Coordinates of C-alpha atoms in Angstrom, one line a residue:
X5 CA 10.6 3.0 22.6
X6 CA 10.7 0.5 19.7
X7 CA 12.3 1.8 16.5
X8 CA 13.1 0.4 13.1
X9 CA 16.8 1.2 13.6
X10 CA 19.1 -0.9 11.3
X11 CA 16.0 -2.3 9.5
X12 CA 15.3 -2.4 5.7
X13 CA 11.7 -1.4 4.9
X14 CA 10.2 -1.9 1.4
X15 CA 7.0 0.0 0.4
X16 CA 5.3 -1.1 -2.8
X17 CA 3.2 1.9 -3.7
X18 CA 5.4 4.2 -1.8
X19 CA 5.5 7.2 -4.2
X20 CA 2.3 8.7 -3.0
X21 CA -0.6 8.6 -0.5
X22 CA -0.4 6.1 2.3
X23 CA 2.7 4.4 0.9
X24 CA 4.6 7.7 1.0
X25 CA 3.4 8.3 4.5
X26 CA 4.6 4.9 5.6
X27 CA 8.0 5.4 3.9
X28 CA 8.5 8.8 5.7
X29 CA 7.3 7.3 9.1
X30 CA 9.8 4.4 8.7
X31 CA 12.7 6.9 8.1
X32 CA 11.5 8.9 11.1
X33 CA 11.6 5.7 13.1
X34 CA 15.3 5.3 12.2
X35 CA 15.0 2.6 9.4
X36 CA 18.4 2.3 7.8
X37 CA 17.2 1.6 4.3
X38 CA 13.8 2.5 2.8
X39 CA 13.0 1.2 -0.7
X40 CA 9.9 2.6 -2.5
X41 CA 8.5 1.0 -5.6
X42 CA 5.9 2.3 -8.0
X43 CA 5.0 2.0 -11.7
X44 CA 5.9 5.5 -12.7
X45 CA 9.6 6.4 -12.9
X46 CA 9.0 10.2 -12.6
X47 CA 6.8 9.8 -9.5
X48 CA 9.3 7.4 -7.9
X49 CA 12.2 9.8 -8.5
X50 CA 10.1 12.8 -7.2
X51 CA 9.2 10.8 -4.1
X52 CA 12.8 9.8 -3.4
X53 CA 13.8 13.5 -3.6
X54 CA 11.0 14.5 -1.3
X55 CA 12.0 11.9 1.3
X56 CA 15.7 12.9 1.0
X57 CA 14.5 16.5 1.6
X58 CA 13.6 15.6 5.2
X59 CA 17.4 15.1 5.8
X60 CA 16.8 12.0 7.9
X61 CA 19.7 9.5 8.4
X62 CA 18.3 6.5 6.5
X63 CA 19.1 5.6 2.9
X64 CA 16.3 6.0 0.4
X65 CA 16.1 4.1 -2.9
X66 CA 13.5 3.9 -5.6
X67 CA 12.5 1.1 -7.9
X68 CA 10.1 0.9 -10.9
X69 CA 7.6 -1.9 -10.6
X70 CA 4.5 -2.8 -12.7
X71 CA 2.5 -4.5 -10.0
X72 CA 0.1 -5.9 -12.6
X73 CA 2.9 -7.9 -14.1
X74 CA 3.4 -11.1 -12.1
X75 CA 6.8 -11.8 -13.7
X76 CA 8.0 -8.3 -12.8
X77 CA 6.7 -8.7 -9.2
X78 CA 8.5 -12.1 -8.9
X79 CA 11.8 -10.6 -10.2
X80 CA 11.4 -7.6 -7.9
X81 CA 10.9 -9.8 -4.9
X82 CA 13.9 -12.0 -5.6
X83 CA 16.0 -9.0 -6.4
X84 CA 15.4 -7.4 -3.0
X85 CA 17.4 -10.1 -1.3
X86 CA 16.6 -10.5 2.4
X87 CA 14.8 -7.6 4.0
X88 CA 13.1 -6.9 7.3
X89 CA 9.7 -5.4 6.5
X90 CA 7.5 -5.2 3.3
X91 CA 4.4 -3.0 3.1
X92 CA 2.0 -3.3 0.1
X93 CA -0.1 -0.2 -0.4
X94 CA -0.2 -0.3 -4.2
X95 CA -3.6 -0.1 -5.8
X96 CA -5.1 1.3 -9.0
X97 CA -8.1 3.5 -9.8
X98 CA -9.7 2.8 -13.2
X99 CA -9.3 5.6 -15.8
X100 CA -12.3 7.8 -15.9
X101 CA -13.1 7.3 -12.2
X102 CA -14.3 10.6 -10.8
X103 CA -15.6 10.2 -7.3
X104 CA -18.0 7.3 -7.8
X105 CA -17.4 3.7 -7.0
X106 CA -14.4 2.2 -8.8
X107 CA -15.1 -0.9 -11.0
X108 CA -18.9 -0.3 -10.8
X109 CA -19.2 -0.7 -14.6
X110 CA -17.5 -4.1 -14.7
X111 CA -19.4 -6.3 -17.3
X112 CA -17.0 -9.3 -17.8
X113 CA -14.7 -11.6 -15.9
X114 CA -11.7 -10.0 -17.8
X115 CA -12.7 -6.5 -16.5
X116 CA -13.2 -7.9 -13.0
X117 CA -9.9 -9.6 -13.0
X118 CA -8.1 -6.4 -13.6
X119 CA -9.3 -5.2 -10.2
X120 CA -7.5 -8.1 -8.5
X121 CA -4.2 -7.9 -10.5
X122 CA -2.5 -5.2 -8.4
X123 CA -4.3 -5.5 -5.1
X124 CA -4.6 -9.3 -4.7
X125 CA -2.3 -11.1 -7.1
X126 CA 0.5 -8.6 -6.7
X127 CA 1.0 -9.3 -2.9
X128 CA 0.3 -13.0 -3.5
X129 CA 3.2 -13.3 -5.9
X130 CA 5.5 -11.1 -3.8
X131 CA 4.8 -13.3 -0.7
X132 CA 5.8 -16.4 -2.6
X133 CA 9.3 -15.1 -3.3
X134 CA 10.2 -12.5 -0.7
X135 CA 12.9 -13.3 2.0
X136 CA 12.8 -11.9 5.5
X137 CA 15.2 -11.5 8.3
X138 CA 14.1 -13.0 11.7
X139 CA 11.4 -10.7 13.2
X140 CA 10.3 -9.6 9.7
X141 CA 6.8 -8.7 8.6
X142 CA 4.6 -8.3 5.6
X143 CA 1.7 -5.8 5.8
X144 CA -1.0 -5.6 3.2
X145 CA -3.7 -3.0 2.5
X146 CA -7.4 -3.5 2.1
X147 CA -10.3 -1.0 2.3
X148 CA -13.6 -0.3 4.1
X149 CA -15.6 -1.8 1.2
X150 CA -14.9 -5.3 2.5
X151 CA -16.9 -4.6 5.6
X152 CA -19.4 -2.0 4.2
X153 CA -19.9 -2.2 0.5
X154 CA -21.1 0.9 -1.2
X155 CA -23.8 0.8 -4.0
X156 CA -22.0 -0.6 -7.1
X157 CA -19.1 -1.8 -5.0
X158 CA -19.4 -5.6 -5.3
X159 CA -16.1 -6.0 -7.1
X160 CA -14.3 -3.7 -4.7
X161 CA -15.8 -5.4 -1.7
X162 CA -14.8 -8.8 -3.2
X163 CA -11.1 -8.1 -3.5
X164 CA -11.1 -6.4 -0.1
X165 CA -12.7 -9.5 1.5
X166 CA -10.3 -11.7 -0.5
X167 CA -7.3 -9.9 1.0
X168 CA -8.6 -10.8 4.5
X169 CA -8.4 -14.4 3.6
X170 CA -5.1 -14.0 1.8
X171 CA -3.6 -12.4 4.9
X172 CA -4.8 -15.2 7.2
X173 CA -3.4 -17.9 4.9
X174 CA -0.1 -16.1 4.4
X175 CA 0.3 -15.7 8.2
X176 CA 0.2 -19.5 8.4
X177 CA 2.4 -20.1 5.4
X178 CA 5.1 -17.5 6.2
X179 CA 5.2 -18.0 10.0
X180 CA 7.2 -16.8 12.0
X181 CA 7.1 -13.8 9.6
X182 CA 4.2 -11.7 10.8
X183 CA 1.5 -11.0 8.2
X184 CA -1.1 -8.3 8.8
X185 CA -3.7 -6.3 7.0
X186 CA -4.6 -2.6 7.4
X187 CA -8.1 -1.5 6.4
X188 CA -8.1 2.3 6.1
X189 CA -11.1 4.5 5.9
X190 CA -11.3 7.4 3.5
X191 CA -7.8 8.7 3.0
X192 CA -7.1 11.5 0.5
X193 CA -3.9 13.1 -0.6
X194 CA -2.8 15.9 -2.9
X195 CA -2.8 13.6 -6.0
X196 CA -6.6 13.8 -6.2
X197 CA -6.2 17.4 -7.1
X198 CA -9.5 19.1 -7.9
X199 CA -11.3 15.8 -7.6
X200 CA -10.6 15.9 -3.8
X201 CA -13.5 18.2 -2.9
X202 CA -15.9 16.3 -5.1
X203 CA -14.9 12.9 -3.6
X204 CA -15.0 14.2 -0.1
X205 CA -18.5 15.6 -0.6
X206 CA -19.7 12.2 -1.8
X207 CA -18.4 10.5 1.4
X208 CA -18.9 13.4 3.9
X209 CA -22.3 12.3 5.2
X210 CA -21.0 8.8 6.0
X211 CA -17.8 9.9 7.8
X212 CA -18.2 10.4 11.6
X213 CA -15.3 12.8 11.7
X214 CA -16.7 14.8 8.7
X215 CA -13.3 14.7 7.1
X216 CA -11.0 12.4 5.3
X217 CA -7.9 10.9 7.0
X218 CA -4.4 11.9 6.2
X219 CA -1.7 9.5 5.0
X220 CA 0.5 10.3 8.0
X221 CA -2.3 9.3 10.4
X222 CA -2.9 5.8 8.9
X223 CA 0.9 5.3 8.5
X224 CA 1.0 4.9 12.3
X225 CA -0.9 1.6 12.0
X226 CA 1.7 0.2 9.6
X227 CA 4.5 1.5 11.8
X228 CA 3.0 -0.3 14.8
X229 CA 2.7 -3.6 12.9
X230 CA 6.3 -3.4 11.7
X231 CA 7.6 -2.7 15.2

């Protein structure tokens, strides 16, 4: 069985949700070093302690990264040195979003660009400066809106579709580094708090399973692509 033994795995957005699930799965697959990066120091530190609490053999480190800041992403990428696998799950939800479609109220190019800053330009800059060992991989994260836009979801579907093109282009530019894109369905975690039931109710009629996915379930896709 393939493992990530003696590999270094970096997860941008690894303090919660899918990213945390990927970080944990990498440790369970014997990765020697897992580095998680997120914009909130407290959440990074808490995530590192949670991962260490599983008492797995790999080393866990946390980094603070503002993924909206291109200069910070560049510095972070260079500072990593040479690694084996990088996973980008980082994304943002606009303040005031409460179960509707994110960015549905965009009225200007400036507002729309904010949607692309973390999800598109962040991994674009990282890919320009990251260094990989032979056999390495970069895995990005999109969303179902690229294939099936919801009402009011034109901005979300736009950056989701753009990520598909970015992935294809980077696969050519970074070869033989493998570049892939995971497109999850509805995934909820505890960070939604009391909004979770409201959000699930909004999606329930459209989900064949009649439930949201768990981060640990979709993490298996990232694990497969790294291996």
